[in-house]
Coordinates of C-alpha atoms in Angstrom, one line a residue:
Chain A
M1 CA -95.1 106.1 211.2
N2 CA -98.6 106.6 210.3
E3 CA -100.7 103.3 209.6
K4 CA -100.2 103.5 205.6
Y5 CA -96.4 104.0 205.8
S6 CA -95.7 102.0 208.9
N7 CA -92.1 103.2 207.6
I8 CA -90.0 105.9 205.7
D9 CA -88.9 103.5 203.1
D10 CA -92.4 102.6 202.3
L11 CA -93.0 106.6 202.2
Y12 CA -90.8 106.8 199.5
R13 CA -91.1 104.1 197.8
D14 CA -94.8 104.5 197.3
K15 CA -94.3 108.5 196.8
F16 CA -91.6 107.6 193.8
K17 CA -93.1 104.9 192.2
D18 CA -94.3 106.7 189.2
F19 CA -92.9 110.2 189.7
E20 CA -92.6 111.3 186.6
L21 CA -90.8 115.0 185.1
Y22 CA -90.5 116.7 182.2
P23 CA -86.5 117.9 181.5
P24 CA -85.4 120.7 180.2
D25 CA -85.0 120.4 176.5
H26 CA -81.7 121.8 176.0
V27 CA -81.2 118.0 177.7
W28 CA -82.5 116.9 174.5
E29 CA -80.8 118.9 172.2
N30 CA -77.2 117.9 174.2
V31 CA -77.9 114.3 173.0
K32 CA -79.5 115.4 170.0
K33 CA -75.8 117.0 168.8
E34 CA -73.8 113.9 170.7
I35 CA -75.5 110.8 169.1
G36 CA -74.1 113.0 165.3
H37 CA -78.2 114.1 164.6
P38 CA -77.2 116.1 161.1
N39 CA -79.8 119.1 161.9
A40 CA -77.8 119.0 165.4
G41 CA -74.9 120.8 163.8
K42 CA -72.2 117.9 163.9
G43 CA -71.0 114.8 161.9
G44 CA -69.0 112.9 162.2
Q45 CA -70.5 109.4 163.5
S46 CA -69.0 106.4 163.0
L47 CA -70.2 103.6 160.4
S48 CA -71.9 100.7 162.1
K49 CA -69.7 97.4 160.8
G50 CA -72.9 96.6 158.4
G51 CA -72.1 100.2 157.2
I52 CA -68.3 99.6 156.3
I53 CA -69.3 96.3 155.1
G54 CA -71.4 97.9 152.3
L55 CA -69.2 100.6 151.6
T56 CA -66.2 98.5 150.6
I57 CA -68.3 96.5 148.5
L58 CA -70.1 99.7 147.1
L59 CA -66.5 100.9 146.6
V60 CA -65.6 97.5 145.1
V61 CA -68.2 97.4 142.5
I62 CA -67.8 100.7 141.6
S63 CA -64.3 100.5 140.3
T64 CA -65.0 97.5 138.8
L65 CA -67.5 99.1 136.8
T66 CA -65.9 102.1 136.1
F67 CA -63.3 99.8 134.1
Y68 CA -65.7 97.6 132.4
F69 CA -67.1 100.7 131.0
L70 CA -64.1 102.1 130.5
Q71 CA -62.5 99.1 128.5
N72 CA -65.6 98.6 126.6
T73 CA -67.0 101.2 125.3
I74 CA -64.3 104.3 124.9
G75 CA -63.5 104.8 121.6
R76 CA -60.3 103.7 120.6
N77 CA -57.2 105.6 119.0
P78 CA -53.6 103.7 118.4
A79 CA -52.2 107.4 118.7
K80 CA -53.9 108.2 121.9
D81 CA -52.9 104.6 123.8
I82 CA -48.9 105.1 123.1
K83 CA -49.9 108.7 124.6
S84 CA -52.0 107.0 127.6
S85 CA -48.9 104.3 127.9
E86 CA -46.6 107.0 128.6
Q87 CA -48.5 109.3 130.5
S88 CA -50.0 106.5 133.2
G89 CA -46.8 105.3 134.9
I90 CA -47.6 102.2 134.3
P91 CA -45.1 100.5 131.8
L92 CA -45.6 99.7 128.5
N93 CA -45.7 96.3 127.3
K94 CA -45.3 95.5 123.8
S95 CA -46.6 91.5 124.1
V96 CA -50.1 92.8 124.2
P97 CA -51.4 92.4 121.3
R98 CA -53.9 95.3 119.7
S99 CA -56.3 95.4 117.5
V100 CA -55.6 98.5 114.5
K101 CA -56.5 99.5 111.4
S102 CA -54.4 99.5 108.5
D103 CA -52.6 103.1 107.1
S104 CA -52.8 100.8 103.9
F105 CA -56.2 101.4 103.3
D106 CA -55.4 105.0 102.0
K107 CA -52.3 104.4 100.3
N108 CA -54.0 101.4 98.9
E109 CA -57.2 103.5 97.6
K110 CA -54.2 105.2 96.0
L111 CA -53.4 102.8 94.2
G112 CA -57.0 101.7 93.4
L113 CA -57.1 99.2 95.4
K114 CA -60.3 98.9 97.7
A115 CA -60.3 97.8 101.3
K116 CA -62.9 94.8 100.4
D117 CA -60.4 94.1 97.5
S118 CA -57.6 94.5 99.8
G119 CA -59.0 91.4 101.8
I120 CA -57.6 92.8 105.3
E121 CA -60.7 93.3 107.4
K122 CA -61.1 96.6 108.8
Y123 CA -60.1 96.1 111.9
Q124 CA -57.1 92.9 112.9
D125 CA -55.1 92.6 115.3
L126 CA -51.5 92.5 115.1
P127 CA -50.3 89.1 117.0
T128 CA -46.8 89.6 117.1
R129 CA -44.5 92.6 117.6
F130 CA -41.5 90.7 118.5
D131 CA -40.9 88.9 115.6
L132 CA -40.2 92.1 113.8
V133 CA -37.4 93.0 116.7
Q134 CA -36.0 90.1 116.8
G135 CA -35.5 90.1 112.9
K136 CA -38.3 87.7 111.3
N137 CA -40.2 88.4 108.2
L138 CA -38.9 91.6 107.8
P139 CA -39.1 93.7 104.4
S140 CA -36.3 93.2 102.4
G141 CA -33.2 94.9 102.6
K142 CA -33.7 95.2 106.1
T143 CA -32.0 92.4 108.4
S144 CA -33.1 94.7 111.8
L145 CA -35.0 97.3 112.9
S146 CA -33.5 100.0 115.1
V147 CA -35.9 101.6 118.3
D148 CA -36.5 105.2 116.6
E149 CA -37.8 103.7 113.5
H150 CA -42.2 103.0 112.0
I151 CA -42.1 100.2 109.9
I152 CA -45.0 99.5 107.7
V153 CA -44.6 96.2 106.5
S154 CA -45.8 94.9 103.0
E155 CA -46.6 91.1 102.4
S156 CA -47.4 89.0 99.5
K157 CA -50.0 86.8 98.9
N158 CA -49.7 83.9 96.8
G159 CA -46.0 85.0 95.3
Q160 CA -48.3 88.1 93.8
N161 CA -47.2 91.0 94.5
L162 CA -47.9 93.5 92.2
P163 CA -51.7 95.1 93.5
Q164 CA -53.9 94.1 90.5
E165 CA -57.7 95.2 90.5
G166 CA -58.9 91.6 91.1
Q167 CA -56.1 90.1 91.5
N168 CA -54.1 88.6 94.6
Q169 CA -52.1 91.1 95.6
T170 CA -49.1 93.0 97.4
L171 CA -50.5 94.4 100.5
V172 CA -49.6 96.8 102.9
D173 CA -50.9 95.8 105.6
K174 CA -49.5 96.0 109.5
V175 CA -48.6 99.0 111.0
F176 CA -46.0 99.5 113.4
T177 CA -45.3 102.7 115.2
A178 CA -43.0 104.1 117.2
S179 CA -44.9 102.8 121.0
D180 CA -43.8 99.4 119.4
F181 CA -40.6 99.7 119.9
N182 CA -40.6 101.7 122.7
T183 CA -39.7 105.4 121.4
K184 CA -41.3 108.4 121.7
P185 CA -44.2 109.5 118.2
G186 CA -43.8 113.3 117.8
D187 CA -40.3 113.7 118.0
G188 CA -38.6 113.4 114.6
Y189 CA -37.8 110.5 114.0
E190 CA -37.2 109.1 110.3
F191 CA -39.1 106.5 109.4
T192 CA -38.6 103.8 106.8
V193 CA -41.1 101.9 104.7
T194 CA -40.1 99.1 102.8
D195 CA -41.8 98.2 100.2
D196 CA -39.5 94.8 98.1
S197 CA -43.2 93.9 95.9
D198 CA -43.9 96.6 91.9
D199 CA -43.0 99.5 90.6
Y200 CA -45.6 102.2 92.3
F201 CA -42.9 102.5 95.8
T202 CA -40.3 100.4 97.0
E203 CA -39.8 102.5 99.9
E204 CA -41.1 105.6 101.4
K205 CA -39.8 107.8 104.5
I206 CA -42.2 109.0 106.6
T207 CA -41.0 111.5 109.2
D208 CA -42.8 112.0 112.9
D209 CA -42.3 115.5 112.7
N210 CA -45.5 116.6 115.0
S211 CA -46.2 115.6 118.3
D212 CA -49.3 114.4 117.6
P213 CA -48.8 110.7 115.3
E214 CA -52.1 111.7 114.0
L215 CA -51.0 114.4 112.5
V216 CA -47.6 112.4 111.1
Q217 CA -47.6 112.6 107.4
N218 CA -46.0 110.2 104.8
N219 CA -44.4 110.8 101.6
I220 CA -44.4 108.2 98.7
E221 CA -41.2 109.0 97.4
N222 CA -42.0 107.2 93.9
S223 CA -45.5 108.2 93.3
G224 CA -44.2 111.8 94.7
E225 CA -47.6 111.8 96.3
S226 CA -48.2 113.2 100.1
A227 CA -50.7 112.0 102.1
P228 CA -51.6 111.8 105.3
I229 CA -51.6 108.9 107.1
Q230 CA -55.0 108.5 109.1
T231 CA -55.8 108.3 111.9
S232 CA -58.3 105.4 112.7
D233 CA -60.8 104.1 115.2
Y234 CA -58.4 101.6 116.4
G235 CA -60.1 98.9 118.2
R236 CA -57.2 99.3 122.1
K237 CA -57.6 98.3 125.6
G238 CA -56.2 100.5 128.4
N239 CA -53.2 99.6 131.1
W240 CA -52.7 97.7 134.2
G241 CA -50.2 98.3 137.1
A242 CA -50.0 97.3 140.3
G243 CA -47.7 99.4 142.8
L244 CA -46.4 99.3 146.4
F245 CA -45.8 102.2 148.3
F246 CA -44.6 103.8 151.6
S247 CA -46.4 106.5 152.7
P248 CA -44.8 108.5 156.2
E249 CA -47.3 111.1 156.8
M250 CA -47.5 113.6 159.1
I251 CA -50.8 114.6 160.5
F252 CA -51.5 118.2 161.9
Y253 CA -53.9 119.2 164.4
P254 CA -55.4 123.0 163.8
S255 CA -56.6 123.1 167.1
S256 CA -53.8 121.1 169.2
S257 CA -50.5 121.8 167.8
N258 CA -48.9 120.0 171.3
F259 CA -50.6 117.3 169.5
N260 CA -49.6 116.7 165.8
S261 CA -48.7 112.8 165.2
R262 CA -46.9 110.6 162.3
S263 CA -48.5 107.8 160.8
Y264 CA -46.9 105.1 158.3
S265 CA -48.5 103.0 156.0
F266 CA -47.8 100.2 153.2
D267 CA -50.5 100.4 150.6
L268 CA -50.9 97.7 147.7
H269 CA -53.1 99.4 144.4
A270 CA -54.0 98.4 141.4
I271 CA -53.9 101.2 139.0
Y272 CA -55.6 101.7 135.2
S273 CA -54.8 104.3 132.8
L274 CA -56.1 105.1 129.7
S275 CA -55.5 108.3 127.9
G276 CA -53.8 109.5 130.7
F277 CA -57.1 109.3 133.0
I278 CA -55.8 107.3 135.9
L279 CA -57.9 105.3 138.6
Q280 CA -56.8 104.1 141.2
T281 CA -57.6 102.5 144.3
G282 CA -56.0 99.8 146.6
V283 CA -55.9 98.4 150.2
G284 CA -53.5 99.7 152.4
V285 CA -51.9 99.2 156.1
G286 CA -51.7 102.5 158.6
M287 CA -49.9 102.5 161.4
S288 CA -50.0 105.8 164.0
S289 CA -50.0 106.3 167.8
D290 CA -51.4 108.5 170.5
N291 CA -48.4 109.6 173.4
G292 CA -50.9 111.0 176.1
N293 CA -51.4 110.9 180.1
Y294 CA -53.5 108.6 182.4
K295 CA -53.9 110.8 185.2
I296 CA -54.7 108.3 188.6
D297 CA -56.6 109.3 191.5
Y298 CA -55.4 106.8 194.4
N299 CA -55.0 105.8 198.1
R300 CA -51.5 104.3 199.4
Y301 CA -52.0 101.4 200.9
L302 CA -50.7 101.3 204.7
G303 CA -51.2 97.9 205.8
S304 CA -53.5 95.1 206.6
Y305 CA -55.3 94.0 209.5
D306 CA -57.0 90.6 211.0
D307 CA -60.7 91.8 211.2
V308 CA -62.4 89.4 214.0
Y309 CA -65.5 89.1 212.4
E310 CA -67.4 86.3 214.8
V311 CA -66.4 84.1 217.2
T312 CA -67.6 81.1 218.2
F313 CA -67.0 78.5 220.7
D314 CA -65.9 75.4 221.2
T315 CA -65.3 72.5 224.0
I316 CA -62.0 70.8 223.9
N317 CA -61.0 68.6 226.6
G318 CA -64.1 70.2 229.0
Q319 CA -62.8 73.6 228.5
V320 CA -64.4 76.3 226.4
I321 CA -62.5 77.8 224.0
P322 CA -63.3 80.8 222.0
V323 CA -62.6 80.4 218.3
Y324 CA -61.9 83.8 216.3
H325 CA -63.2 83.9 212.8
T326 CA -61.0 86.7 211.2
E327 CA -60.2 88.5 208.0
S328 CA -57.7 90.4 206.5
I329 CA -58.6 94.1 206.4
D330 CA -56.7 96.2 203.9
V331 CA -55.7 99.8 205.0
Y332 CA -55.6 103.1 203.2
D333 CA -54.3 106.6 203.6
S334 CA -57.7 108.5 203.8
I335 CA -55.6 111.0 201.4
D336 CA -56.2 110.7 197.7
Y337 CA -52.8 111.3 195.8
I338 CA -53.0 111.9 192.3
T339 CA -49.9 110.4 190.2
I340 CA -49.9 110.7 185.9
T341 CA -48.9 108.1 184.0
P342 CA -47.6 108.9 180.3
T343 CA -49.1 105.9 178.3
K344 CA -49.0 105.2 174.1
R345 CA -51.4 104.0 172.5
K346 CA -51.0 102.5 169.0
Y347 CA -53.8 102.4 166.4
T348 CA -54.0 100.0 162.9
Y349 CA -56.0 101.5 159.9
L350 CA -56.9 100.0 157.0
N351 CA -57.2 102.2 154.0
I352 CA -58.8 101.8 151.2
P353 CA -58.5 105.3 148.6
L354 CA -60.4 106.0 145.2
L355 CA -58.1 107.4 143.1
V356 CA -58.7 109.7 139.9
G357 CA -56.6 111.4 137.7
Y358 CA -54.2 112.3 134.8
G359 CA -50.7 111.8 134.2
Y360 CA -48.2 112.2 131.7
E361 CA -45.0 110.6 131.4
G362 CA -41.8 111.4 128.7
K363 CA -38.6 108.4 127.9
R364 CA -37.7 108.6 131.5
F365 CA -39.7 110.6 133.6
G366 CA -43.4 111.4 134.0
W367 CA -45.8 113.3 135.9
S368 CA -49.0 112.7 137.6
I369 CA -51.8 114.3 140.0
K370 CA -54.6 112.3 141.4
T371 CA -57.8 113.1 143.8
G372 CA -60.2 111.1 145.2
P373 CA -61.7 110.3 148.5
S374 CA -60.3 108.0 151.1
I375 CA -61.6 105.9 154.1
S376 CA -59.6 104.5 157.1
I377 CA -60.8 101.6 158.9
L378 CA -59.6 101.2 162.7
I379 CA -58.8 97.2 163.0
H380 CA -57.0 97.0 165.3
E381 CA -55.7 99.2 169.1
N382 CA -53.2 98.7 171.9
V383 CA -54.2 100.1 174.7
P384 CA -51.2 99.4 177.4
D385 CA -52.7 98.2 180.8
I386 CA -52.9 101.2 183.5
S387 CA -51.0 99.8 186.6
L388 CA -49.7 101.5 189.3
G389 CA -46.4 99.2 189.8
D390 CA -46.4 96.0 192.4
S391 CA -47.8 98.7 194.9
Q392 CA -51.3 97.7 196.3
D393 CA -52.5 101.3 196.4
K394 CA -56.1 101.3 195.3
I395 CA -57.0 103.3 192.2
L396 CA -60.0 105.3 192.7
G397 CA -60.5 106.7 189.0
I398 CA -58.5 107.1 186.4
E399 CA -59.0 110.2 184.2
N400 CA -57.8 109.2 180.7
E401 CA -56.3 112.3 178.5
L402 CA -56.2 110.8 175.3
P403 CA -59.0 111.1 173.6
G404 CA -60.7 108.1 172.3
R405 CA -60.5 107.4 168.4
L406 CA -63.4 107.1 166.1
K407 CA -64.2 103.4 164.2
T408 CA -63.7 104.9 160.8
N409 CA -62.6 108.5 159.2
W410 CA -62.9 109.6 155.6
Q411 CA -60.2 112.2 153.8
F412 CA -60.1 113.7 151.3
M413 CA -56.6 112.8 148.9
L414 CA -54.9 115.4 146.6
T415 CA -51.2 114.1 145.1
G416 CA -49.2 114.7 143.0
G417 CA -45.8 113.3 141.8
A418 CA -43.1 111.9 139.4
S419 CA -42.3 108.8 138.6
Y420 CA -39.1 107.8 136.9
K421 CA -38.5 104.4 134.7
L422 CA -36.0 101.8 135.6
S423 CA -37.6 99.1 133.1
N424 CA -40.0 98.7 130.3
S425 CA -42.7 97.2 133.0
L426 CA -41.2 99.0 136.6
N427 CA -41.2 102.3 137.3
F428 CA -39.9 104.4 140.8
M429 CA -43.4 107.0 142.0
L430 CA -42.5 109.5 144.5
E431 CA -45.6 111.7 145.0
P432 CA -46.1 114.1 147.7
V433 CA -49.7 113.2 149.2
F434 CA -52.3 115.8 151.0
R435 CA -55.0 114.4 152.8
Y436 CA -57.6 116.9 154.7
Y437 CA -59.8 114.8 157.1
I438 CA -63.3 114.9 156.1
N439 CA -64.4 114.2 159.9
S440 CA -61.8 114.0 162.9
A441 CA -60.6 111.1 163.5
Y442 CA -60.8 111.4 167.4
E443 CA -63.8 111.3 169.2
Q444 CA -66.1 114.6 169.6
N445 CA -66.1 117.1 172.1
N446 CA -62.2 117.6 173.0
T447 CA -60.1 119.7 171.8
I448 CA -58.5 118.2 168.9
S449 CA -62.1 117.2 167.1
K450 CA -61.5 119.7 164.6
R451 CA -60.0 118.3 161.4
P452 CA -57.2 117.6 160.7
Y453 CA -54.8 117.5 157.5
S454 CA -51.9 115.8 156.9
F455 CA -48.3 115.8 154.8
G456 CA -46.5 112.9 153.5
I457 CA -44.1 111.2 150.8
R458 CA -45.0 108.1 149.1
A459 CA -42.8 106.5 147.7
G460 CA -43.4 103.1 145.8
L461 CA -42.2 101.0 142.3
V462 CA -45.1 100.8 140.0
L463 CA -45.2 97.5 137.7
G464 CA -47.4 97.5 134.3
F465 CA -48.8 94.1 133.3
Chain B
M1 CA -93.9 102.8 165.9
N2 CA -96.2 101.2 167.6
S3 CA -94.2 98.4 169.4
E4 CA -91.1 98.7 171.8
E5 CA -89.3 96.3 169.6
D6 CA -90.0 98.2 166.3
L7 CA -89.1 101.5 168.3
I8 CA -85.3 100.0 169.0
N9 CA -84.7 98.8 165.7
R10 CA -85.8 102.2 164.2
C11 CA -83.1 103.2 166.3
L12 CA -80.6 100.7 165.6
K13 CA -80.6 101.9 162.4
N14 CA -80.3 105.4 163.0
D15 CA -83.8 106.6 162.8
Q16 CA -83.7 110.2 164.3
K17 CA -87.2 110.9 164.4
A18 CA -87.6 107.2 166.7
H19 CA -84.3 108.3 169.4
E20 CA -86.8 111.3 169.5
V21 CA -89.7 109.0 170.1
L22 CA -87.7 106.8 172.6
Y23 CA -86.4 109.6 174.3
K24 CA -89.8 111.1 174.8
R25 CA -91.4 108.4 175.7
F26 CA -89.3 107.1 178.6
A27 CA -87.3 110.9 179.8
P28 CA -90.0 112.3 181.9
K29 CA -89.4 108.8 184.3
M30 CA -85.7 109.0 183.8
Y31 CA -85.5 112.3 184.7
G32 CA -87.1 112.3 188.1
V33 CA -84.8 109.1 189.0
C34 CA -82.5 111.1 188.0
M35 CA -83.9 113.8 190.7
R36 CA -83.4 111.4 193.3
F37 CA -80.0 110.9 192.7
A38 CA -78.7 114.4 192.1
K39 CA -77.7 117.2 194.4
N40 CA -80.1 120.0 192.0
Q41 CA -81.2 120.1 188.6
M42 CA -78.1 120.7 187.2
E43 CA -76.8 117.5 188.2
A44 CA -80.2 115.7 187.1
D45 CA -79.7 117.3 184.0
D46 CA -76.0 116.2 183.5
I47 CA -76.7 112.3 184.6
L48 CA -79.8 112.2 181.7
Q49 CA -78.1 114.2 179.0
E50 CA -74.8 111.1 179.8
G51 CA -77.6 108.3 180.5
F52 CA -79.8 109.2 177.3
I53 CA -76.0 109.4 175.5
K54 CA -75.0 105.9 176.5
V55 CA -78.9 104.7 175.9
F56 CA -77.9 105.4 172.0
T57 CA -75.1 104.6 171.7
N58 CA -75.2 101.1 173.8
L59 CA -79.0 100.6 172.2
K60 CA -77.3 97.3 170.5
S61 CA -76.5 95.6 173.4
F62 CA -79.7 95.0 174.8
R63 CA -80.9 91.9 174.2
N64 CA -85.0 92.0 174.9
E65 CA -84.4 89.8 177.7
G66 CA -85.7 92.7 180.3
S67 CA -88.1 95.3 179.4
L68 CA -86.8 98.2 178.0
E69 CA -87.8 100.6 180.5
G70 CA -86.0 98.8 182.9
W71 CA -82.7 98.5 180.8
I72 CA -82.9 102.5 180.1
R73 CA -83.6 102.8 184.0
R74 CA -80.4 100.6 185.0
T75 CA -77.9 102.7 182.7
I76 CA -79.4 106.1 183.7
V77 CA -78.8 104.7 187.7
N78 CA -75.1 103.4 186.9
T79 CA -74.6 106.9 184.9
A80 CA -75.5 108.7 188.6
I81 CA -73.2 106.0 190.3
N82 CA -70.4 106.8 188.0
L83 CA -71.1 110.3 188.8
Y84 CA -71.2 109.8 192.4
K85 CA -67.4 108.3 192.7
K86 CA -66.1 110.7 190.4
N87 CA -67.0 113.8 192.4
L88 CA -65.9 111.3 195.7
K89 CA -63.2 112.8 196.3
H90 CA -64.3 116.6 196.2
Q91 CA -67.4 116.3 198.3
K92 CA -66.9 116.7 202.1
D93 CA -70.3 114.4 203.9
T94 CA -69.6 116.8 206.9
D95 CA -72.9 116.2 208.1
L96 CA -72.6 112.1 208.9
E97 CA -72.4 112.1 212.2
Q98 CA -74.8 115.0 212.6
A99 CA -78.3 112.7 211.9
E100 CA -79.7 112.4 215.5
V101 CA -82.5 109.9 216.2
I102 CA -85.9 111.4 216.3
Q103 CA -88.0 108.6 217.7
N104 CA -92.0 108.6 218.7
Q105 CA -92.3 110.8 215.8
E106 CA -95.1 112.9 214.6
T107 CA -96.4 111.2 211.1
N108 CA -100.3 111.9 210.4
S109 CA -99.0 114.5 208.0
L110 CA -97.0 112.3 206.0
E111 CA -99.3 111.3 203.9
K112 CA -100.1 115.0 203.2
L113 CA -96.5 115.7 201.8
S114 CA -96.1 116.5 198.0
V115 CA -93.4 114.6 195.7
Q116 CA -91.7 117.5 195.7
E117 CA -91.0 117.9 198.9
L118 CA -89.8 114.6 199.7
L119 CA -87.8 115.0 196.9
K120 CA -86.6 118.0 198.5
L121 CA -85.5 116.7 201.4
I122 CA -83.5 113.6 199.5
M123 CA -81.9 116.1 197.9
E124 CA -80.7 117.5 201.2
L125 CA -78.8 113.9 202.2
P126 CA -75.1 114.2 202.0
T127 CA -74.4 112.6 198.7
G128 CA -73.1 108.8 199.5
Y129 CA -76.8 108.6 202.1
R130 CA -78.7 109.8 199.4
V131 CA -76.9 107.1 196.3
V132 CA -77.6 104.8 199.5
F133 CA -81.0 105.1 200.3
N134 CA -82.1 105.4 196.6
L135 CA -80.1 102.4 195.4
N136 CA -81.6 100.1 198.5
V137 CA -85.1 101.3 199.2
I138 CA -86.8 102.8 196.3
E139 CA -83.9 101.0 193.0
G140 CA -84.3 97.3 195.1
Y141 CA -80.8 96.7 195.4
S142 CA -79.6 94.4 198.0
H143 CA -76.5 96.0 200.5
K144 CA -73.3 93.8 198.7
E145 CA -75.0 94.8 195.5
I146 CA -74.3 98.4 196.5
G147 CA -71.0 97.2 198.3
D148 CA -69.6 96.5 194.6
L149 CA -71.3 99.1 192.7
L150 CA -69.9 101.6 195.2
E151 CA -66.9 99.8 196.3
I152 CA -68.1 99.9 199.9
S153 CA -68.2 97.7 202.6
E154 CA -71.8 96.0 203.2
N155 CA -71.6 97.3 206.8
T156 CA -70.8 100.4 205.4
S157 CA -73.5 100.6 202.8
K158 CA -76.0 99.5 205.8
S159 CA -75.2 102.0 207.9
Q160 CA -75.0 104.4 205.3
L161 CA -78.6 103.8 205.1
S162 CA -79.7 104.2 208.6
R163 CA -78.5 107.2 209.0
A164 CA -80.2 108.3 205.2
R165 CA -83.3 107.1 206.9
L166 CA -82.8 109.2 210.4
A167 CA -81.8 112.2 208.7
L168 CA -85.0 111.9 206.3
Q169 CA -86.7 110.9 210.0
K170 CA -85.4 114.5 211.3
K171 CA -85.8 116.3 208.1
L172 CA -89.7 115.1 208.2
F173 CA -90.3 116.2 211.6
N174 CA -88.5 119.1 210.9
L175 CA -91.0 120.0 207.9
N176 CA -94.5 118.8 209.6
R177 CA -93.5 120.8 212.4
T178 CA -93.6 124.0 210.5
K179 CA -96.1 122.6 208.6
D180 CA -98.0 123.0 211.7

């Protein structure tokens, strides 16, 4: 070597110290694709932990605000309320007080009374229904009510029964609709209106022969007049329910039919309904698994020998004794072997759906259809250990034939199902569930990265509050 | 986008422009590293691509304890080693014993050799020689570290290095003779 490069090491070290070379453009294009740049034509990048938390908070906030908005700003209508309660699949709870405008206004006006004279607030709360059902405070001549009656109850004030201008009057001030007794309006029930007070009317029958409760006609027999019961701006709230569901699903992979897999999930959902419209969200725990193989390259263990790596000499009783320092060296076959080991990975996901939809429920049966996004967050992964049993064979390499799963994936959900009323506050629901995976649950660049879809059946119980 | 820290933070926020800036800042130097470890340009492309994907996906694990360039370089070198190990069973280092001891070589013209010529020589080395030579001589890994990385003994590493040097000497001699 010359003076500058006394050995080959210095030559190479020096020459390559600042060596640079421009890589071809396609390398960066490929890197861009792999790290999920949208303009590289691929999405599906997994969310960071912060992103997941942020997204969850966002979902909760949006849900809360939506509920708040619906509860406080939407115009109220008792007839629709009835429908709403029944269409949502959430059983109606009769103890919920609601604010109604009395139909008696129209009647009182016909009788020459004005609302202000009646002493009734435009909107007033009707605190109890059960008193009536239990036979208390019933209008005269009645000791009980059957479930198919709509009752307008009269009350007297200060013992004055006849409504007279400027005096305390007998007022029709409470309206009880079919829903209060868990009956369905619009089915042609005949309702009895009883008033024990005066000459104007003592009893009226209302035939509910129209499917729209807003158009129910009343017939005032004594007066011979016929006037519609006016629909009023009723103040009311939607209905809440909680559902517990179990959903087995089959996931299909368009690009690899052999890879189809099953999943199971348990979900706890909150359901809010208003005027037939349904908003549903909650959390669920989903479990799925992948069956696959590991390809293991290995060298067979043949045995071992003691290798002398150092010899020292010692003197014992005047004699020089060699001391051999050894170490055990394992010996392996130089031929590479390959073995295929089946494996099963198990995954646990946290599922958060946000569904909107519409539903209807009759006396016993109902239906609903819902759609919306759902996010699945991988919270646990059970990966079995890879080994060659008890052998001492040396593993050279492991090729995992199972693709990795992404931390998060999004799905579009569509459900349509039926409900059956088990009791006034409990419904059984059964609904098919279709999911389309907006991004694959698997890492990119494998044969099953195409967007899968799944079909399942969701069964559960919904409890109305 | 001036400081390295700012660049890293923007990359961590998935700023695509920052990704590109980081790549373009370090890719040429890293490609030089890849070329030394690879047996051809295609393999170097693969190492660089795989290495930078790891850089971007694992950037959050960079703790600013050393230079970013050093961290990226280690990632690239590890990628090259993984590729070497993966391909190990397919390789036939038939010329392991063919290296001859070339002594008293005329080395006056060594300084005139271009990097490209030296790179070509190193790429022609058997893979095992090339990897050990790169790791020890240029990257500065000890034989113990090389042994751990490549799952070979220290002695094997030393032996491979020695043979790599001899092989390079022979190639340099032949190259000089051709030039003369």
